[in-house]
Amino acid sequence: MTHPKYSVIIPVYNRPDEMKEMLDSLQNQTIKPFEVVLVEDGSNQKSDFLVDQYELPIFYYFKKNTGPGDSRNYGMDRAKGQYFLFFDSDCVLPEDYFEKLDQSIEEINPDAFGGPDAAHPSFSNVQKAINYAMTSFFTTGGIRGGKKQLDKYQPRSFNMGLKKEVYEKVGGFSDIHPGEDPDLSFRIMNAGYRVSLIQEAVIFHKRRIDFGKFIKQVYKFGVVRVILNRWYPGTGKLVYMLPTLFLLGVLSLLVAAPLTAGYSLLPLSLFVALIGLDAWRTNSFLVGLLAVPASFIQLLGYGFGYLKSQFKLNLFGQSERKAFPSFFFDKK
């Protein structure tokens, strides 16, 4: 039996509607050198009824809820491809995704890889604004798959792949969430494998969140970054500290406002104008307006999480699991 080149592994939790859109985009690929491994992570709203609707080799598994990382490991243990690919259920692939990926794989032969994400024209204005905040150079410093990469690239599990042999040597995702994807990337690099950014392998990532959920998400990202820097000494970068410096700077400017007749707020006004104009230039006027609060949420939420994690872990010396128990899944 000939094994497929790629195993597409997708964990899903109570998202059958999203899963249908994802499978639609896989069905519409210009080339299909893959199997689909769909891992239902203890959902109440199952996606099993979708399997027979597609002319694709789909292998469906249901397991208890142990988190997305462990679900991807579950899928890898059952996958048959030479490469394991991971997407989130809230992603949609352009029709030529595998065509472009396959070409890049043949050219550069990476051990592990990832690609950037973008907003689809059909996304809501809030989704587009959040996507801007998550990918803009002005808010993330270019560390999430942009062309101006400031750090060794750490693929994100919404668009990530690795060779089967890498999984067999390094192991899979850990029980931390979020943060399981950069954790795996660090272990892959430490084992001597090459991790590459495939700029052409773009996916559309819905980011099924509103501003309220977004601040909780980026807060967690800030917390996790300190944990990862503790686990992997030498991986800390100045760019990870910038949101915290932004947070402290905003607080200082607000405190100084009454003493400076409001002039201390001028830097914030300039930042607002910069973000709004840049987002407007690449999207629309309304997205430009919404990108301003999205960017402040991105920076302030991440900055607070990073600062809190620094205090708990490095100042007070607490263990990661004691300081932030909800960030670790119980696999028992």
Tab-separated table of N, CA and C in Angstrom, residues 11-88:
chain	number	residue	atom	x	y	z
A	11	PRO	N	-7.148	18.669	15.068
A	11	PRO	CA	-7.941	18.469	16.279
A	11	PRO	C	-9.169	19.372	16.236
A	12	VAL	N	-10.286	18.873	16.711
A	12	VAL	CA	-11.507	19.684	16.694
A	12	VAL	C	-12.264	19.469	17.997
A	13	TYR	N	-12.827	20.559	18.505
A	13	TYR	CA	-13.582	20.487	19.757
A	13	TYR	C	-14.858	21.329	19.608
A	14	ASN	N	-15.977	20.653	19.431
A	14	ASN	CA	-17.291	21.306	19.338
A	14	ASN	C	-17.366	22.349	18.224
A	15	ARG	N	-16.796	22.028	17.057
A	15	ARG	CA	-16.796	22.986	15.944
A	15	ARG	C	-17.143	22.305	14.614
A	16	PRO	N	-18.292	21.638	14.504
A	16	PRO	CA	-18.602	20.968	13.231
A	16	PRO	C	-18.773	21.925	12.061
A	17	ASP	N	-19.315	23.125	12.305
A	17	ASP	CA	-19.487	24.088	11.211
A	17	ASP	C	-18.138	24.537	10.661
A	18	GLU	N	-17.216	24.841	11.559
A	18	GLU	CA	-15.868	25.206	11.131
A	18	GLU	C	-15.195	24.046	10.414
A	19	MET	N	-15.392	22.857	10.934
A	19	MET	CA	-14.751	21.688	10.343
A	19	MET	C	-15.224	21.487	8.919
A	20	LYS	N	-16.494	21.748	8.663
A	20	LYS	CA	-17.022	21.623	7.309
A	20	LYS	C	-16.316	22.597	6.350
A	21	GLU	N	-16.126	23.836	6.780
A	21	GLU	CA	-15.440	24.811	5.932
A	21	GLU	C	-13.998	24.388	5.663
A	22	MET	N	-13.349	23.840	6.683
A	22	MET	CA	-11.982	23.373	6.521
A	22	MET	C	-11.926	22.216	5.522
A	23	LEU	N	-12.836	21.262	5.657
A	23	LEU	CA	-12.853	20.127	4.751
A	23	LEU	C	-13.243	20.549	3.338
A	24	ASP	N	-14.126	21.527	3.220
A	24	ASP	CA	-14.451	22.073	1.892
A	24	ASP	C	-13.184	22.577	1.197
A	25	SER	N	-12.355	23.300	1.951
A	25	SER	CA	-11.138	23.858	1.359
A	25	SER	C	-10.132	22.764	0.995
A	26	LEU	N	-10.130	21.663	1.731
A	26	LEU	CA	-9.272	20.531	1.379
A	26	LEU	C	-9.798	19.827	0.128
A	27	GLN	N	-11.105	19.703	0.035
A	27	GLN	CA	-11.706	19.080	-1.138
A	27	GLN	C	-11.394	19.856	-2.415
A	28	ASN	N	-11.254	21.167	-2.292
A	28	ASN	CA	-11.060	22.030	-3.462
A	28	ASN	C	-9.592	22.237	-3.838
A	29	GLN	N	-8.672	21.520	-3.211
A	29	GLN	CA	-7.262	21.685	-3.535
A	29	GLN	C	-6.963	21.256	-4.974
A	30	THR	N	-6.045	21.973	-5.612
A	30	THR	CA	-5.681	21.650	-6.995
A	30	THR	C	-4.935	20.323	-7.083
A	31	ILE	N	-4.196	19.975	-6.032
A	31	ILE	CA	-3.594	18.647	-5.929
A	31	ILE	C	-3.913	18.120	-4.531
A	32	LYS	N	-3.999	16.803	-4.398
A	32	LYS	CA	-4.416	16.214	-3.115
A	32	LYS	C	-3.499	15.051	-2.714
A	33	PRO	N	-2.240	15.338	-2.435
A	33	PRO	CA	-1.320	14.269	-2.034
A	33	PRO	C	-1.390	13.993	-0.529
A	34	PHE	N	-2.599	13.879	0.024
A	34	PHE	CA	-2.722	13.804	1.479
A	34	PHE	C	-3.880	12.920	1.914
A	35	GLU	N	-3.784	12.488	3.165
A	35	GLU	CA	-4.895	11.920	3.907
A	35	GLU	C	-5.282	12.915	4.990
A	36	VAL	N	-6.487	12.787	5.518
A	36	VAL	CA	-6.967	13.670	6.578
A	36	VAL	C	-7.201	12.846	7.829
A	37	VAL	N	-6.565	13.261	8.926
A	37	VAL	CA	-6.748	12.601	10.222
A	37	VAL	C	-7.478	13.595	11.117
A	38	LEU	N	-8.749	13.339	11.341
A	38	LEU	CA	-9.592	14.249	12.110
A	38	LEU	C	-9.746	13.675	13.525
A	39	VAL	N	-9.256	14.417	14.511
A	39	VAL	CA	-9.267	13.928	15.896
A	39	VAL	C	-10.252	14.744	16.708
A	40	GLU	N	-11.349	14.110	17.079
A	40	GLU	CA	-12.392	14.757	17.886
A	40	GLU	C	-11.975	14.685	19.351
A	41	ASP	N	-11.739	15.850	19.945
A	41	ASP	CA	-11.158	15.919	21.290
A	41	ASP	C	-12.242	15.976	22.370
A	42	GLY	N	-13.041	14.899	22.460
A	42	GLY	CA	-14.063	14.820	23.495
A	42	GLY	C	-15.235	15.755	23.294
A	43	SER	N	-15.567	16.068	22.052
A	43	SER	CA	-16.627	17.038	21.770
A	43	SER	C	-18.016	16.501	22.120
A	44	ASN	N	-18.902	17.424	22.477
A	44	ASN	CA	-20.323	17.116	22.575
A	44	ASN	C	-21.000	17.288	21.214
A	45	GLN	N	-20.520	18.259	20.443
A	45	GLN	CA	-21.010	18.490	19.083
A	45	GLN	C	-20.000	17.866	18.111
A	46	LYS	N	-20.279	16.665	17.670
A	46	LYS	CA	-19.312	15.905	16.891
A	46	LYS	C	-19.321	16.298	15.412
A	47	SER	N	-18.220	15.962	14.759
A	47	SER	CA	-18.068	16.233	13.328
A	47	SER	C	-18.056	14.946	12.505
A	48	ASP	N	-18.393	13.830	13.116
A	48	ASP	CA	-18.290	12.544	12.427
A	48	ASP	C	-19.202	12.439	11.219
A	49	PHE	N	-20.337	13.133	11.238
A	49	PHE	CA	-21.296	13.055	10.139
A	49	PHE	C	-20.752	13.670	8.844
A	50	LEU	N	-19.652	14.425	8.943
A	50	LEU	CA	-19.081	15.081	7.766
A	50	LEU	C	-18.244	14.133	6.907
A	51	VAL	N	-17.755	13.073	7.505
A	51	VAL	CA	-16.739	12.243	6.858
A	51	VAL	C	-17.186	11.736	5.489
A	52	ASP	N	-18.421	11.244	5.394
A	52	ASP	CA	-18.891	10.629	4.150
A	52	ASP	C	-19.319	11.643	3.092
A	53	GLN	N	-19.212	12.926	3.400
A	53	GLN	CA	-19.629	13.958	2.449
A	53	GLN	C	-18.519	14.356	1.474
A	54	TYR	N	-17.333	13.785	1.652
A	54	TYR	CA	-16.189	14.225	0.859
A	54	TYR	C	-15.505	13.060	0.165
A	55	GLU	N	-14.963	13.340	-1.001
A	55	GLU	CA	-14.175	12.349	-1.735
A	55	GLU	C	-12.715	12.503	-1.333
A	56	LEU	N	-12.487	12.312	-0.069
A	56	LEU	CA	-11.154	12.427	0.510
A	56	LEU	C	-10.920	11.236	1.436
A	57	PRO	N	-9.662	10.799	1.579
A	57	PRO	CA	-9.367	9.753	2.560
A	57	PRO	C	-9.345	10.360	3.975
A	58	ILE	N	-10.491	10.334	4.639
A	58	ILE	CA	-10.628	10.931	5.967
A	58	ILE	C	-10.702	9.822	7.009
A	59	PHE	N	-9.845	9.921	8.008
A	59	PHE	CA	-9.842	8.957	9.111
A	59	PHE	C	-10.267	9.700	10.378
A	60	TYR	N	-11.399	9.298	10.924
A	60	TYR	CA	-12.008	10.003	12.059
A	60	TYR	C	-11.766	9.222	13.350
A	61	TYR	N	-11.327	9.951	14.393
A	61	TYR	CA	-11.099	9.341	15.695
A	61	TYR	C	-11.744	10.203	16.777
A	62	PHE	N	-12.364	9.540	17.731
A	62	PHE	CA	-12.930	10.240	18.879
A	62	PHE	C	-12.169	9.812	20.134
A	63	LYS	N	-11.776	10.791	20.954
A	63	LYS	CA	-11.046	10.511	22.188
A	63	LYS	C	-11.526	11.454	23.270
A	64	LYS	N	-11.134	11.182	24.500
A	64	LYS	CA	-11.495	12.084	25.584
A	64	LYS	C	-10.747	13.405	25.456
A	65	ASN	N	-11.256	14.421	26.106
A	65	ASN	CA	-10.690	15.764	25.999
A	65	ASN	C	-9.376	15.864	26.779
A	66	THR	N	-8.272	15.975	26.020
A	66	THR	CA	-6.956	16.154	26.648
A	66	THR	C	-6.194	17.317	26.024
A	67	GLY	N	-6.883	18.146	25.251
A	67	GLY	CA	-6.246	19.330	24.686
A	67	GLY	C	-5.755	19.124	23.265
A	68	PRO	N	-5.519	20.227	22.561
A	68	PRO	CA	-5.122	20.137	21.148
A	68	PRO	C	-3.769	19.496	20.923
A	69	GLY	N	-2.802	19.758	21.808
A	69	GLY	CA	-1.477	19.179	21.626
A	69	GLY	C	-1.509	17.662	21.689
A	70	ASP	N	-2.147	17.127	22.719
A	70	ASP	CA	-2.232	15.683	22.867
A	70	ASP	C	-3.057	15.062	21.745
A	71	SER	N	-4.064	15.791	21.259
A	71	SER	CA	-4.875	15.295	20.142
A	71	SER	C	-4.045	15.207	18.864
A	72	ARG	N	-3.152	16.170	18.655
A	72	ARG	CA	-2.263	16.087	17.493
A	72	ARG	C	-1.317	14.892	17.625
A	73	ASN	N	-0.824	14.637	18.836
A	73	ASN	CA	0.018	13.462	19.054
A	73	ASN	C	-0.750	12.172	18.749
A	74	TYR	N	-1.995	12.144	19.175
A	74	TYR	CA	-2.878	11.001	18.916
A	74	TYR	C	-3.001	10.778	17.416
A	75	GLY	N	-3.154	11.871	16.684
A	75	GLY	CA	-3.260	11.783	15.238
A	75	GLY	C	-1.961	11.313	14.596
A	76	MET	N	-0.821	11.821	15.077
A	76	MET	CA	0.467	11.416	14.507
A	76	MET	C	0.736	9.936	14.711
A	77	ASP	N	0.295	9.411	15.847
A	77	ASP	CA	0.495	7.990	16.122
A	77	ASP	C	-0.257	7.110	15.127
A	78	ARG	N	-1.266	7.677	14.479
A	78	ARG	CA	-2.113	6.910	13.555
A	78	ARG	C	-1.948	7.330	12.097
A	79	ALA	N	-1.163	8.366	11.862
A	79	ALA	CA	-0.985	8.887	10.511
A	79	ALA	C	0.007	8.047	9.714
A	80	LYS	N	-0.133	8.072	8.391
A	80	LYS	CA	0.702	7.243	7.513
A	80	LYS	C	1.586	8.069	6.584
A	81	GLY	N	1.480	9.393	6.614
A	81	GLY	CA	2.202	10.233	5.676
A	81	GLY	C	3.685	10.377	5.992
A	82	GLN	N	4.428	10.867	4.995
A	82	GLN	CA	5.840	11.175	5.206
A	82	GLN	C	6.013	12.465	6.011
A	83	TYR	N	5.039	13.378	5.852
A	83	TYR	CA	5.024	14.643	6.574
A	83	TYR	C	3.708	14.744	7.333
A	84	PHE	N	3.777	15.280	8.537
A	84	PHE	CA	2.581	15.555	9.327
A	84	PHE	C	2.288	17.053	9.262
A	85	LEU	N	1.082	17.407	8.866
A	85	LEU	CA	0.666	18.809	8.786
A	85	LEU	C	-0.432	19.071	9.797
A	86	PHE	N	-0.367	20.240	10.434
A	86	PHE	CA	-1.360	20.602	11.440
A	86	PHE	C	-2.066	21.895	11.053
A	87	PHE	N	-3.386	21.861	11.146
A	87	PHE	CA	-4.203	23.048	10.974
A	87	PHE	C	-5.226	23.087	12.103
A	88	ASP	N	-5.659	24.285	12.452
A	88	ASP	CA	-6.764	24.426	13.395
A	88	ASP	C	-8.079	24.309	12.641
